């Protein structure tokens, strides 16, 4: 199975900051990496698919990049509604797997 | 509008069974791969199972293999998860989700056709399963 690690596991940031979350996979997955946001008590929401494609309706301050085994999610000019937990997920091979999550908290 | 409405959760004793349902509307259900994903209390997301557009292919996580069965009825726009031999560690919030797109390719390492997955673009509201005596 393909394992995913995320760093950091949590971070504190202020409104207006830029934050970067890293996802690393245990083997190369080309670009088949997706990012989700989950707010408390809500279902996950896809933000980015195939590493860098922005989901429709998602603000352009969310940017994904990477390929192979190393991927990043960058959030520019953090907004109050962005405080949530972020998960990466590989779509390269079954079993599909998620990263452990990164919780973005308000400083 | 595109919607996944879940039902069927509840409290069940260890070893018993439960069936989750996910009613789909707003899109052509029979054209999409579908997933079940779960989230234990305070924990991260865990993919559980997927089923092909026509139900011909299913995959499941090792943690549920042999106990859980994913199925669908395209004529009724319904997705199901039959959960047997439930254990305490199956306690979770269960989500159904739509796979936005797959891309087929020939895997030379296995000599068979395989697929890439573009991610889950529509999610149900979640239904809670608690396994407890």
GROMACS .gro file of N, CA and C in nm, chain A residues 20-99:
model
  240
   20UNK      N    1   0.214   2.661   0.403
   20UNK     CA    2   0.247   2.553   0.312
   20UNK      C    3   0.240   2.420   0.386
   21UNK      N    4   0.168   2.326   0.327
   21UNK     CA    5   0.154   2.191   0.382
   21UNK      C    6   0.218   2.095   0.282
   22UNK      N    7   0.294   2.002   0.335
   22UNK     CA    8   0.365   1.906   0.250
   22UNK      C    9   0.306   1.767   0.265
   23UNK      N   10   0.298   1.697   0.156
   23UNK     CA   11   0.253   1.558   0.154
   23UNK      C   12   0.359   1.476   0.081
   24UNK      N   13   0.403   1.370   0.143
   24UNK     CA   14   0.505   1.285   0.084
   24UNK      C   15   0.450   1.143   0.073
   25UNK      N   16   0.473   1.079  -0.040
   25UNK     CA   17   0.422   0.944  -0.062
   25UNK      C   18   0.536   0.843  -0.058
   26UNK      N   19   0.504   0.719  -0.024
   26UNK     CA   20   0.605   0.615  -0.006
   26UNK      C   21   0.659   0.561  -0.138
   27UNK      N   22   0.591   0.594  -0.247
   27UNK     CA   23   0.642   0.562  -0.379
   27UNK      C   24   0.588   0.665  -0.477
   28UNK      N   25   0.648   0.672  -0.593
   28UNK     CA   26   0.607   0.771  -0.690
   28UNK      C   27   0.463   0.747  -0.735
   29UNK      N   28   0.386   0.855  -0.737
   29UNK     CA   29   0.245   0.847  -0.780
   29UNK      C   30   0.218   0.941  -0.896
   30UNK      N   31   0.326   0.981  -0.966
   30UNK     CA   32   0.309   1.072  -1.080
   30UNK      C   33   0.243   1.200  -1.028
   31UNK      N   34   0.129   1.237  -1.081
   31UNK     CA   35   0.060   1.358  -1.033
   31UNK      C   36  -0.072   1.326  -0.963
   32UNK      N   37  -0.096   1.199  -0.932
   32UNK     CA   38  -0.228   1.157  -0.886
   32UNK      C   39  -0.244   1.176  -0.735
   33UNK      N   40  -0.243   1.303  -0.700
   33UNK     CA   41  -0.252   1.345  -0.561
   33UNK      C   42  -0.360   1.451  -0.550
   34UNK      N   43  -0.452   1.431  -0.457
   34UNK     CA   44  -0.565   1.523  -0.438
   34UNK      C   45  -0.561   1.581  -0.297
   35UNK      N   46  -0.614   1.701  -0.283
   35UNK     CA   47  -0.618   1.768  -0.152
   35UNK      C   48  -0.763   1.799  -0.113
   36UNK      N   49  -0.792   1.780   0.014
   36UNK     CA   50  -0.925   1.806   0.068
   36UNK      C   51  -0.915   1.897   0.190
   37UNK      N   52  -1.020   1.973   0.208
   37UNK     CA   53  -1.037   2.055   0.329
   37UNK      C   54  -1.154   2.000   0.407
   38UNK      N   55  -1.138   1.988   0.538
   38UNK     CA   56  -1.250   1.947   0.621
   38UNK      C   57  -1.265   2.044   0.738
   39UNK      N   58  -1.376   2.112   0.739
   39UNK     CA   59  -1.409   2.199   0.851
   39UNK      C   60  -1.478   2.115   0.959
   40UNK      N   61  -1.472   2.158   1.084
   40UNK     CA   62  -1.531   2.078   1.192
   40UNK      C   63  -1.679   2.049   1.168
   41UNK      N   64  -1.714   1.923   1.182
   41UNK     CA   65  -1.853   1.882   1.168
   41UNK      C   66  -1.904   1.876   1.025
   42UNK      N   67  -1.814   1.893   0.930
   42UNK     CA   68  -1.856   1.895   0.789
   42UNK      C   69  -1.788   1.782   0.712
   43UNK      N   70  -1.847   1.748   0.599
   43UNK     CA   71  -1.785   1.651   0.510
   43UNK      C   72  -1.662   1.714   0.444
   44UNK      N   73  -1.566   1.632   0.404
   44UNK     CA   74  -1.451   1.685   0.331
   44UNK      C   75  -1.495   1.750   0.200
   45UNK      N   76  -1.410   1.841   0.155
   45UNK     CA   77  -1.435   1.911   0.028
   45UNK      C   78  -1.307   1.906  -0.054
   46UNK      N   79  -1.318   1.862  -0.177
   46UNK     CA   80  -1.198   1.858  -0.261
   46UNK      C   81  -1.158   1.998  -0.303
   47UNK      N   82  -1.029   2.027  -0.287
   47UNK     CA   83  -0.975   2.158  -0.324
   47UNK      C   84  -0.894   2.151  -0.454
   48UNK      N   85  -0.809   2.050  -0.460
   48UNK     CA   86  -0.712   2.035  -0.566
   48UNK      C   87  -0.714   1.890  -0.612
   49UNK      N   88  -0.709   1.867  -0.743
   49UNK     CA   89  -0.698   1.731  -0.794
   49UNK      C   90  -0.582   1.722  -0.892
   50UNK      N   91  -0.535   1.601  -0.908
   50UNK     CA   92  -0.414   1.573  -0.985
   50UNK      C   93  -0.307   1.679  -0.963
   51UNK      N   94  -0.275   1.696  -0.838
   51UNK     CA   95  -0.164   1.775  -0.788
   51UNK      C   96  -0.181   1.926  -0.796
   52UNK      N   97  -0.237   1.976  -0.906
   52UNK     CA   98  -0.236   2.122  -0.922
   52UNK      C   99  -0.361   2.180  -0.984
   53UNK      N  100  -0.460   2.097  -1.013
   53UNK     CA  101  -0.583   2.148  -1.074
   53UNK      C  102  -0.679   2.195  -0.966
   54UNK      N  103  -0.725   2.317  -0.978
   54UNK     CA  104  -0.813   2.377  -0.877
   54UNK      C  105  -0.957   2.336  -0.900
   55UNK      N  106  -1.020   2.289  -0.796
   55UNK     CA  107  -1.162   2.254  -0.803
   55UNK      C  108  -1.244   2.379  -0.836
   56UNK      N  109  -1.348   2.363  -0.915
   56UNK     CA  110  -1.433   2.475  -0.948
   56UNK      C  111  -1.492   2.539  -0.823
   57UNK      N  112  -1.487   2.672  -0.818
   57UNK     CA  113  -1.544   2.743  -0.705
   57UNK      C  114  -1.448   2.762  -0.587
   58UNK      N  115  -1.333   2.699  -0.594
   58UNK     CA  116  -1.234   2.713  -0.487
   58UNK      C  117  -1.148   2.837  -0.517
   59UNK      N  118  -1.126   2.921  -0.417
   59UNK     CA  119  -1.050   3.044  -0.442
   59UNK      C  120  -0.909   3.017  -0.492
   60UNK      N  121  -0.860   3.107  -0.573
   60UNK     CA  122  -0.729   3.092  -0.636
   60UNK      C  123  -0.614   3.103  -0.536
   61UNK      N  124  -0.644   3.139  -0.410
   61UNK     CA  125  -0.536   3.146  -0.311
   61UNK      C  126  -0.488   3.005  -0.271
   62UNK      N  127  -0.565   2.904  -0.310
   62UNK     CA  128  -0.522   2.766  -0.287
   62UNK      C  129  -0.444   2.719  -0.410
   63UNK      N  130  -0.323   2.671  -0.386
   63UNK     CA  131  -0.241   2.623  -0.497
   63UNK      C  132  -0.175   2.492  -0.461
   64UNK      N  133  -0.180   2.398  -0.554
   64UNK     CA  134  -0.114   2.271  -0.534
   64UNK      C  135  -0.001   2.254  -0.634
   65UNK      N  136   0.101   2.183  -0.590
   65UNK     CA  137   0.214   2.158  -0.679
   65UNK      C  138   0.280   2.027  -0.641
   66UNK      N  139   0.368   1.981  -0.729
   66UNK     CA  140   0.445   1.861  -0.700
   66UNK      C  141   0.418   1.749  -0.798
   67UNK      N  142   0.502   1.649  -0.791
   67UNK     CA  143   0.487   1.528  -0.870
   67UNK      C  144   0.582   1.423  -0.812
   68UNK      N  145   0.560   1.300  -0.848
   68UNK     CA  146   0.646   1.194  -0.797
   68UNK      C  147   0.608   1.156  -0.655
   69UNK      N  148   0.689   1.198  -0.559
   69UNK     CA  149   0.663   1.165  -0.419
   69UNK      C  150   0.643   1.286  -0.329
   70UNK      N  151   0.666   1.405  -0.381
   70UNK     CA  152   0.660   1.525  -0.297
   70UNK      C  153   0.562   1.626  -0.353
   71UNK      N  154   0.469   1.667  -0.266
   71UNK     CA  155   0.360   1.755  -0.306
   71UNK      C  156   0.341   1.863  -0.199
   72UNK      N  157   0.292   1.978  -0.243
   72UNK     CA  158   0.263   2.084  -0.148
   72UNK      C  159   0.128   2.147  -0.178
   73UNK      N  160   0.064   2.190  -0.071
   73UNK     CA  161  -0.056   2.273  -0.078
   73UNK      C  162  -0.018   2.406  -0.013
   74UNK      N  163  -0.032   2.513  -0.088
   74UNK     CA  164  -0.002   2.646  -0.036
   74UNK      C  165  -0.131   2.727  -0.032
   75UNK      N  166  -0.152   2.791   0.081
   75UNK     CA  167  -0.267   2.879   0.095
   75UNK      C  168  -0.213   3.022   0.114
   76UNK      N  169  -0.242   3.105   0.017
   76UNK     CA  170  -0.199   3.245   0.023
   76UNK      C  171  -0.305   3.329   0.090
   77UNK      N  172  -0.260   3.429   0.166
   77UNK     CA  173  -0.352   3.522   0.231
   77UNK      C  174  -0.465   3.448   0.302
   78UNK      N  175  -0.427   3.374   0.404
   78UNK     CA  176  -0.519   3.291   0.480
   78UNK      C  177  -0.642   3.370   0.525
   79UNK      N  178  -0.758   3.311   0.505
   79UNK     CA  179  -0.884   3.374   0.544
   79UNK      C  180  -0.946   3.300   0.662
   80UNK      N  181  -1.037   3.363   0.736
   80UNK     CA  182  -1.095   3.296   0.854
   80UNK      C  183  -1.159   3.161   0.822
   81UNK      N  184  -1.218   3.149   0.703
   81UNK     CA  185  -1.285   3.023   0.667
   81UNK      C  186  -1.187   2.912   0.629
   82UNK      N  187  -1.058   2.945   0.621
   82UNK     CA  188  -0.957   2.846   0.583
   82UNK      C  189  -0.905   2.766   0.702
   83UNK      N  190  -0.944   2.806   0.822
   83UNK     CA  191  -0.899   2.732   0.939
   83UNK      C  192  -0.978   2.601   0.945
   84UNK      N  193  -0.904   2.492   0.922
   84UNK     CA  194  -0.965   2.361   0.899
   84UNK      C  195  -0.854   2.257   0.900
   85UNK      N  196  -0.892   2.133   0.873
   85UNK     CA  197  -0.793   2.027   0.858
   85UNK      C  198  -0.784   1.991   0.710
   86UNK      N  199  -0.661   1.970   0.664
   86UNK     CA  200  -0.635   1.943   0.524
   86UNK      C  201  -0.574   1.803   0.509
   87UNK      N  202  -0.628   1.730   0.414
   87UNK     CA  203  -0.583   1.593   0.388
   87UNK      C  204  -0.537   1.580   0.242
   88UNK      N  205  -0.428   1.508   0.223
   88UNK     CA  206  -0.392   1.466   0.089
   88UNK      C  207  -0.440   1.323   0.068
   89UNK      N  208  -0.457   1.283  -0.056
   89UNK     CA  209  -0.506   1.148  -0.091
   89UNK      C  210  -0.446   1.108  -0.223
   90UNK      N  211  -0.393   0.987  -0.229
   90UNK     CA  212  -0.337   0.940  -0.356
   90UNK      C  213  -0.441   0.865  -0.435
   91UNK      N  214  -0.444   0.895  -0.566
   91UNK     CA  215  -0.537   0.828  -0.657
   91UNK      C  216  -0.462   0.744  -0.759
   92UNK      N  217  -0.340   0.703  -0.723
   92UNK     CA  218  -0.255   0.630  -0.817
   92UNK      C  219  -0.287   0.482  -0.822
   93UNK      N  220  -0.318   0.427  -0.705
   93UNK     CA  221  -0.338   0.283  -0.700
   93UNK      C  222  -0.426   0.246  -0.582
   94UNK      N  223  -0.513   0.148  -0.601
   94UNK     CA  224  -0.590   0.095  -0.490
   94UNK      C  225  -0.501   0.006  -0.405
   95UNK      N  226  -0.515   0.009  -0.271
   95UNK     CA  227  -0.613   0.085  -0.197
   95UNK      C  228  -0.580   0.234  -0.193
   96UNK      N  229  -0.681   0.315  -0.220
   96UNK     CA  230  -0.663   0.459  -0.209
   96UNK      C  231  -0.631   0.491  -0.064
   97UNK      N  232  -0.543   0.586  -0.043
   97UNK     CA  233  -0.501   0.620   0.092
   97UNK      C  234  -0.496   0.771   0.111
   98UNK      N  235  -0.524   0.810   0.236
   98UNK     CA  236  -0.521   0.950   0.276
   98UNK      C  237  -0.400   0.975   0.365
   99UNK      N  238  -0.353   1.097   0.364
   99UNK     CA  239  -0.256   1.138   0.464
   99UNK      C  240  -0.324   1.157   0.598
   0.00000   0.00000   0.00000
